[in-house]
């Protein structure tokens, strides 16, 4: 090879190397970030995203835009991140337990695979649910509620955020465990469901504590019991199901953040570190815990393991209870 040709090849290799290095060192984030919530405004997923939005914006130095895209039990918004968004960390998903671990069994035709198409970033929550009723029922304990429900000629209806959501599964489990028939009324998200319970159109709901807590504190809803193993610090006077008389009844709802699979590991690590930094702030932790969930945080690997484990457990629950997406 001649000297001139060796020089040209070396220059080309150097140029390619510099190009690769420049690409590898491209800044993140490099523009506004979409924070996609796969449910309508007003529910706990929306609340968490809007609490995190200014903290992310401050730490990442770019605008963070919360966007709601509800429908199909959380599948529509989740599928957009899993299948359409670039794998560059510029689109975040507020990942809920329904589309992440339930819907794969609940729906015949899923538009995405949560384990294969999404990359976990961090777990955010582990909410208890609260059995709550409209005050017009004039019941305050589980014993009183069961007595009224069993005396009804027609079963009570109960609202949920949609088929297969934690609210729905908790109601189905309760109906079977307590021997009380309940008729499910699905809504397009927790916000619309909660509005009808507050209005008295539906009398009963199992809701994630974060979205119902202000209404309970205002006396607009009567809490009966929480579904966690221990009482919630946000509602210390409300008993657990076991304390109220229904043994071995425990279920929680969890949320996290995910991005499209294939997002570079350094970007996922940057995002995880950013969320962990947010939760280190004592003032933010206090606000977060006040909505009814402990701070969870942790590694991407831990959140990924939760998704895999819960997909098995909740999938079995869907099959055993006969719940369908219809």
PDB file of N, CA, C and O in Angstrom, residues 30-76:
ATOM      1  N   UNK A  30     -31.304  15.627  24.869  1.00  0.00           N
ATOM      2  CA  UNK A  30     -30.965  16.602  23.823  1.00  0.00           C
ATOM      3  C   UNK A  30     -32.193  17.353  23.335  1.00  0.00           C
ATOM      4  O   UNK A  30     -32.213  17.865  22.216  1.00  0.00           O
ATOM      5  N   UNK A  31     -33.218  17.424  24.168  1.00  0.00           N
ATOM      6  CA  UNK A  31     -34.431  18.156  23.819  1.00  0.00           C
ATOM      7  C   UNK A  31     -35.515  17.861  24.835  1.00  0.00           C
ATOM      8  O   UNK A  31     -35.281  17.163  25.830  1.00  0.00           O
ATOM      9  N   UNK A  32     -36.729  18.364  24.609  1.00  0.00           N
ATOM     10  CA  UNK A  32     -37.830  18.117  25.547  1.00  0.00           C
ATOM     11  C   UNK A  32     -38.105  16.627  25.722  1.00  0.00           C
ATOM     12  O   UNK A  32     -37.945  15.828  24.793  1.00  0.00           O
ATOM     13  N   UNK A  33     -38.514  16.267  26.929  1.00  0.00           N
ATOM     14  CA  UNK A  33     -38.843  14.875  27.254  1.00  0.00           C
ATOM     15  C   UNK A  33     -40.352  14.746  27.400  1.00  0.00           C
ATOM     16  O   UNK A  33     -40.994  15.565  28.059  1.00  0.00           O
ATOM     17  N   UNK A  34     -40.916  13.726  26.746  1.00  0.00           N
ATOM     18  CA  UNK A  34     -42.330  13.403  26.922  1.00  0.00           C
ATOM     19  C   UNK A  34     -42.451  12.414  28.076  1.00  0.00           C
ATOM     20  O   UNK A  34     -41.736  11.417  28.124  1.00  0.00           O
ATOM     21  N   UNK A  35     -43.360  12.687  28.988  1.00  0.00           N
ATOM     22  CA  UNK A  35     -43.645  11.768  30.103  1.00  0.00           C
ATOM     23  C   UNK A  35     -45.070  11.288  29.886  1.00  0.00           C
ATOM     24  O   UNK A  35     -46.022  11.989  30.200  1.00  0.00           O
ATOM     25  N   UNK A  36     -45.191  10.118  29.306  1.00  0.00           N
ATOM     26  CA  UNK A  36     -46.490   9.639  28.849  1.00  0.00           C
ATOM     27  C   UNK A  36     -47.198   8.845  29.943  1.00  0.00           C
ATOM     28  O   UNK A  36     -46.652   7.882  30.478  1.00  0.00           O
ATOM     29  N   UNK A  37     -48.422   9.259  30.267  1.00  0.00           N
ATOM     30  CA  UNK A  37     -49.272   8.590  31.242  1.00  0.00           C
ATOM     31  C   UNK A  37     -50.361   7.839  30.470  1.00  0.00           C
ATOM     32  O   UNK A  37     -51.132   8.468  29.753  1.00  0.00           O
ATOM     33  N   UNK A  38     -50.457   6.513  30.605  1.00  0.00           N
ATOM     34  CA  UNK A  38     -51.395   5.767  29.771  1.00  0.00           C
ATOM     35  C   UNK A  38     -52.823   5.730  30.311  1.00  0.00           C
ATOM     36  O   UNK A  38     -53.561   4.777  30.044  1.00  0.00           O
ATOM     37  N   UNK A  39     -53.196   6.749  31.053  1.00  0.00           N
ATOM     38  CA  UNK A  39     -54.550   6.880  31.602  1.00  0.00           C
ATOM     39  C   UNK A  39     -54.971   8.337  31.518  1.00  0.00           C
ATOM     40  O   UNK A  39     -54.133   9.231  31.390  1.00  0.00           O
ATOM     41  N   UNK A  40     -56.280   8.612  31.625  1.00  0.00           N
ATOM     42  CA  UNK A  40     -56.744  10.001  31.586  1.00  0.00           C
ATOM     43  C   UNK A  40     -56.265  10.788  32.805  1.00  0.00           C
ATOM     44  O   UNK A  40     -55.813  10.213  33.798  1.00  0.00           O
ATOM     45  N   UNK A  41     -56.379  12.116  32.753  1.00  0.00           N
ATOM     46  CA  UNK A  41     -56.004  12.937  33.907  1.00  0.00           C
ATOM     47  C   UNK A  41     -56.867  12.606  35.123  1.00  0.00           C
ATOM     48  O   UNK A  41     -58.002  12.162  34.997  1.00  0.00           O
ATOM     49  N   UNK A  42     -56.285  12.809  36.308  1.00  0.00           N
ATOM     50  CA  UNK A  42     -57.061  12.696  37.534  1.00  0.00           C
ATOM     51  C   UNK A  42     -56.784  11.471  38.366  1.00  0.00           C
ATOM     52  O   UNK A  42     -57.150  11.427  39.534  1.00  0.00           O
ATOM     53  N   UNK A  43     -56.145  10.456  37.813  1.00  0.00           N
ATOM     54  CA  UNK A  43     -55.856   9.247  38.574  1.00  0.00           C
ATOM     55  C   UNK A  43     -54.478   9.294  39.202  1.00  0.00           C
ATOM     56  O   UNK A  43     -53.722  10.267  39.044  1.00  0.00           O
ATOM     57  N   UNK A  44     -54.097   8.232  39.920  1.00  0.00           N
ATOM     58  CA  UNK A  44     -52.805   8.224  40.621  1.00  0.00           C
ATOM     59  C   UNK A  44     -51.609   8.260  39.690  1.00  0.00           C
ATOM     60  O   UNK A  44     -50.587   8.860  40.024  1.00  0.00           O
ATOM     61  N   UNK A  45     -51.707   7.613  38.520  1.00  0.00           N
ATOM     62  CA  UNK A  45     -50.579   7.665  37.590  1.00  0.00           C
ATOM     63  C   UNK A  45     -50.344   9.090  37.120  1.00  0.00           C
ATOM     64  O   UNK A  45     -49.203   9.556  37.033  1.00  0.00           O
ATOM     65  N   UNK A  46     -51.410   9.789  36.821  1.00  0.00           N
ATOM     66  CA  UNK A  46     -51.308  11.185  36.396  1.00  0.00           C
ATOM     67  C   UNK A  46     -50.744  12.051  37.527  1.00  0.00           C
ATOM     68  O   UNK A  46     -49.872  12.906  37.312  1.00  0.00           O
ATOM     69  N   UNK A  47     -51.221  11.818  38.740  1.00  0.00           N
ATOM     70  CA  UNK A  47     -50.751  12.585  39.893  1.00  0.00           C
ATOM     71  C   UNK A  47     -49.250  12.424  40.091  1.00  0.00           C
ATOM     72  O   UNK A  47     -48.515  13.397  40.304  1.00  0.00           O
ATOM     73  N   UNK A  48     -48.770  11.190  39.996  1.00  0.00           N
ATOM     74  CA  UNK A  48     -47.338  10.955  40.207  1.00  0.00           C
ATOM     75  C   UNK A  48     -46.493  11.628  39.132  1.00  0.00           C
ATOM     76  O   UNK A  48     -45.454  12.233  39.418  1.00  0.00           O
ATOM     77  N   UNK A  49     -46.932  11.516  37.878  1.00  0.00           N
ATOM     78  CA  UNK A  49     -46.176  12.137  36.792  1.00  0.00           C
ATOM     79  C   UNK A  49     -46.083  13.644  36.994  1.00  0.00           C
ATOM     80  O   UNK A  49     -45.026  14.254  36.771  1.00  0.00           O
ATOM     81  N   UNK A  50     -47.184  14.251  37.433  1.00  0.00           N
ATOM     82  CA  UNK A  50     -47.186  15.715  37.589  1.00  0.00           C
ATOM     83  C   UNK A  50     -46.397  16.152  38.826  1.00  0.00           C
ATOM     84  O   UNK A  50     -45.859  17.265  38.858  1.00  0.00           O
ATOM     85  N   UNK A  51     -46.295  15.294  39.816  1.00  0.00           N
ATOM     86  CA  UNK A  51     -45.420  15.599  40.947  1.00  0.00           C
ATOM     87  C   UNK A  51     -43.947  15.509  40.540  1.00  0.00           C
ATOM     88  O   UNK A  51     -43.108  16.310  40.980  1.00  0.00           O
ATOM     89  N   UNK A  52     -43.626  14.545  39.691  1.00  0.00           N
ATOM     90  CA  UNK A  52     -42.243  14.330  39.288  1.00  0.00           C
ATOM     91  C   UNK A  52     -41.785  15.309  38.215  1.00  0.00           C
ATOM     92  O   UNK A  52     -40.586  15.587  38.092  1.00  0.00           O
ATOM     93  N   UNK A  53     -42.711  15.820  37.421  1.00  0.00           N
ATOM     94  CA  UNK A  53     -42.368  16.645  36.259  1.00  0.00           C
ATOM     95  C   UNK A  53     -41.440  17.817  36.592  1.00  0.00           C
ATOM     96  O   UNK A  53     -40.382  17.966  35.961  1.00  0.00           O
ATOM     97  N   UNK A  54     -41.767  18.668  37.576  1.00  0.00           N
ATOM     98  CA  UNK A  54     -40.855  19.798  37.830  1.00  0.00           C
ATOM     99  C   UNK A  54     -39.504  19.360  38.384  1.00  0.00           C
ATOM    100  O   UNK A  54     -38.483  20.012  38.141  1.00  0.00           O
ATOM    101  N   UNK A  55     -39.494  18.236  39.124  1.00  0.00           N
ATOM    102  CA  UNK A  55     -38.230  17.748  39.679  1.00  0.00           C
ATOM    103  C   UNK A  55     -37.324  17.213  38.575  1.00  0.00           C
ATOM    104  O   UNK A  55     -36.110  17.442  38.583  1.00  0.00           O
ATOM    105  N   UNK A  56     -37.908  16.495  37.623  1.00  0.00           N
ATOM    106  CA  UNK A  56     -37.128  16.010  36.484  1.00  0.00           C
ATOM    107  C   UNK A  56     -36.614  17.168  35.645  1.00  0.00           C
ATOM    108  O   UNK A  56     -35.463  17.192  35.217  1.00  0.00           O
ATOM    109  N   UNK A  57     -37.485  18.118  35.414  1.00  0.00           N
ATOM    110  CA  UNK A  57     -37.131  19.279  34.594  1.00  0.00           C
ATOM    111  C   UNK A  57     -35.948  20.025  35.197  1.00  0.00           C
ATOM    112  O   UNK A  57     -35.018  20.422  34.498  1.00  0.00           O
ATOM    113  N   UNK A  58     -35.974  20.189  36.517  1.00  0.00           N
ATOM    114  CA  UNK A  58     -34.904  20.903  37.210  1.00  0.00           C
ATOM    115  C   UNK A  58     -33.578  20.157  37.097  1.00  0.00           C
ATOM    116  O   UNK A  58     -32.525  20.771  36.883  1.00  0.00           O
ATOM    117  N   UNK A  59     -33.618  18.845  37.216  1.00  0.00           N
ATOM    118  CA  UNK A  59     -32.378  18.067  37.241  1.00  0.00           C
ATOM    119  C   UNK A  59     -31.844  17.741  35.849  1.00  0.00           C
ATOM    120  O   UNK A  59     -30.635  17.591  35.673  1.00  0.00           O
ATOM    121  N   UNK A  60     -32.736  17.589  34.872  1.00  0.00           N
ATOM    122  CA  UNK A  60     -32.298  17.246  33.526  1.00  0.00           C
ATOM    123  C   UNK A  60     -32.046  18.476  32.657  1.00  0.00           C
ATOM    124  O   UNK A  60     -31.412  18.381  31.608  1.00  0.00           O
ATOM    125  N   UNK A  61     -32.589  19.614  33.064  1.00  0.00           N
ATOM    126  CA  UNK A  61     -32.302  20.850  32.361  1.00  0.00           C
ATOM    127  C   UNK A  61     -33.025  21.034  31.047  1.00  0.00           C
ATOM    128  O   UNK A  61     -32.616  21.868  30.223  1.00  0.00           O
ATOM    129  N   UNK A  62     -34.097  20.273  30.824  1.00  0.00           N
ATOM    130  CA  UNK A  62     -34.911  20.420  29.608  1.00  0.00           C
ATOM    131  C   UNK A  62     -36.377  20.383  30.002  1.00  0.00           C
ATOM    132  O   UNK A  62     -36.730  19.884  31.079  1.00  0.00           O
ATOM    133  N   UNK A  63     -37.270  20.900  29.145  1.00  0.00           N
ATOM    134  CA  UNK A  63     -38.703  20.792  29.442  1.00  0.00           C
ATOM    135  C   UNK A  63     -39.141  19.328  29.522  1.00  0.00           C
ATOM    136  O   UNK A  63     -38.695  18.490  28.736  1.00  0.00           O
ATOM    137  N   UNK A  64     -39.991  19.023  30.490  1.00  0.00           N
ATOM    138  CA  UNK A  64     -40.599  17.693  30.622  1.00  0.00           C
ATOM    139  C   UNK A  64     -42.109  17.884  30.493  1.00  0.00           C
ATOM    140  O   UNK A  64     -42.716  18.605  31.281  1.00  0.00           O
ATOM    141  N   UNK A  65     -42.692  17.257  29.494  1.00  0.00           N
ATOM    142  CA  UNK A  65     -44.101  17.467  29.160  1.00  0.00           C
ATOM    143  C   UNK A  65     -44.908  16.232  29.503  1.00  0.00           C
ATOM    144  O   UNK A  65     -44.683  15.158  28.927  1.00  0.00           O
ATOM    145  N   UNK A  66     -45.830  16.348  30.444  1.00  0.00           N
ATOM    146  CA  UNK A  66     -46.710  15.233  30.799  1.00  0.00           C
ATOM    147  C   UNK A  66     -47.820  15.143  29.770  1.00  0.00           C
ATOM    148  O   UNK A  66     -48.482  16.136  29.454  1.00  0.00           O
ATOM    149  N   UNK A  67     -48.015  13.958  29.238  1.00  0.00           N
ATOM    150  CA  UNK A  67     -49.019  13.733  28.195  1.00  0.00           C
ATOM    151  C   UNK A  67     -49.878  12.529  28.577  1.00  0.00           C
ATOM    152  O   UNK A  67     -49.346  11.458  28.883  1.00  0.00           O
ATOM    153  N   UNK A  68     -51.189  12.691  28.568  1.00  0.00           N
ATOM    154  CA  UNK A  68     -52.111  11.604  28.887  1.00  0.00           C
ATOM    155  C   UNK A  68     -52.615  10.948  27.609  1.00  0.00           C
ATOM    156  O   UNK A  68     -53.059  11.642  26.687  1.00  0.00           O
ATOM    157  N   UNK A  69     -52.526   9.627  27.565  1.00  0.00           N
ATOM    158  CA  UNK A  69     -53.074   8.874  26.438  1.00  0.00           C
ATOM    159  C   UNK A  69     -53.715   7.605  26.977  1.00  0.00           C
ATOM    160  O   UNK A  69     -53.075   6.567  27.118  1.00  0.00           O
ATOM    161  N   UNK A  70     -54.998   7.710  27.366  1.00  0.00           N
ATOM    162  CA  UNK A  70     -55.703   6.586  27.953  1.00  0.00           C
ATOM    163  C   UNK A  70     -56.328   5.690  26.908  1.00  0.00           C
ATOM    164  O   UNK A  70     -56.373   6.002  25.725  1.00  0.00           O
ATOM    165  N   UNK A  71     -56.841   4.559  27.391  1.00  0.00           N
ATOM    166  CA  UNK A  71     -57.545   3.625  26.529  1.00  0.00           C
ATOM    167  C   UNK A  71     -57.004   2.219  26.613  1.00  0.00           C
ATOM    168  O   UNK A  71     -55.811   1.998  26.842  1.00  0.00           O
ATOM    169  N   UNK A  72     -57.926   1.251  26.475  1.00  0.00           N
ATOM    170  CA  UNK A  72     -57.580  -0.179  26.446  1.00  0.00           C
ATOM    171  C   UNK A  72     -56.804  -0.599  27.690  1.00  0.00           C
ATOM    172  O   UNK A  72     -55.825  -1.336  27.612  1.00  0.00           O
ATOM    173  N   UNK A  73     -57.260  -0.132  28.852  1.00  0.00           N
ATOM    174  CA  UNK A  73     -56.634  -0.542  30.103  1.00  0.00           C
ATOM    175  C   UNK A  73     -55.192  -0.122  30.241  1.00  0.00           C
ATOM    176  O   UNK A  73     -54.407  -0.797  30.921  1.00  0.00           O
ATOM    177  N   UNK A  74     -54.826   0.991  29.607  1.00  0.00           N
ATOM    178  CA  UNK A  74     -53.441   1.446  29.650  1.00  0.00           C
ATOM    179  C   UNK A  74     -52.602   0.974  28.486  1.00  0.00           C
ATOM    180  O   UNK A  74     -51.439   1.380  28.351  1.00  0.00           O
ATOM    181  N   UNK A  75     -53.175   0.146  27.609  1.00  0.00           N
ATOM    182  CA  UNK A  75     -52.389  -0.420  26.511  1.00  0.00           C
ATOM    183  C   UNK A  75     -52.010   0.601  25.444  1.00  0.00           C
ATOM    184  O   UNK A  75     -50.924   0.526  24.867  1.00  0.00           O
ATOM    185  N   UNK A  76     -52.903   1.547  25.145  1.00  0.00           N
ATOM    186  CA  UNK A  76     -52.639   2.466  24.039  1.00  0.00           C
ATOM    187  C   UNK A  76     -51.397   3.315  24.310  1.00  0.00           C
ATOM    188  O   UNK A  76     -50.490   3.398  23.478  1.00  0.00           O
TER     189      UNK A  76
END
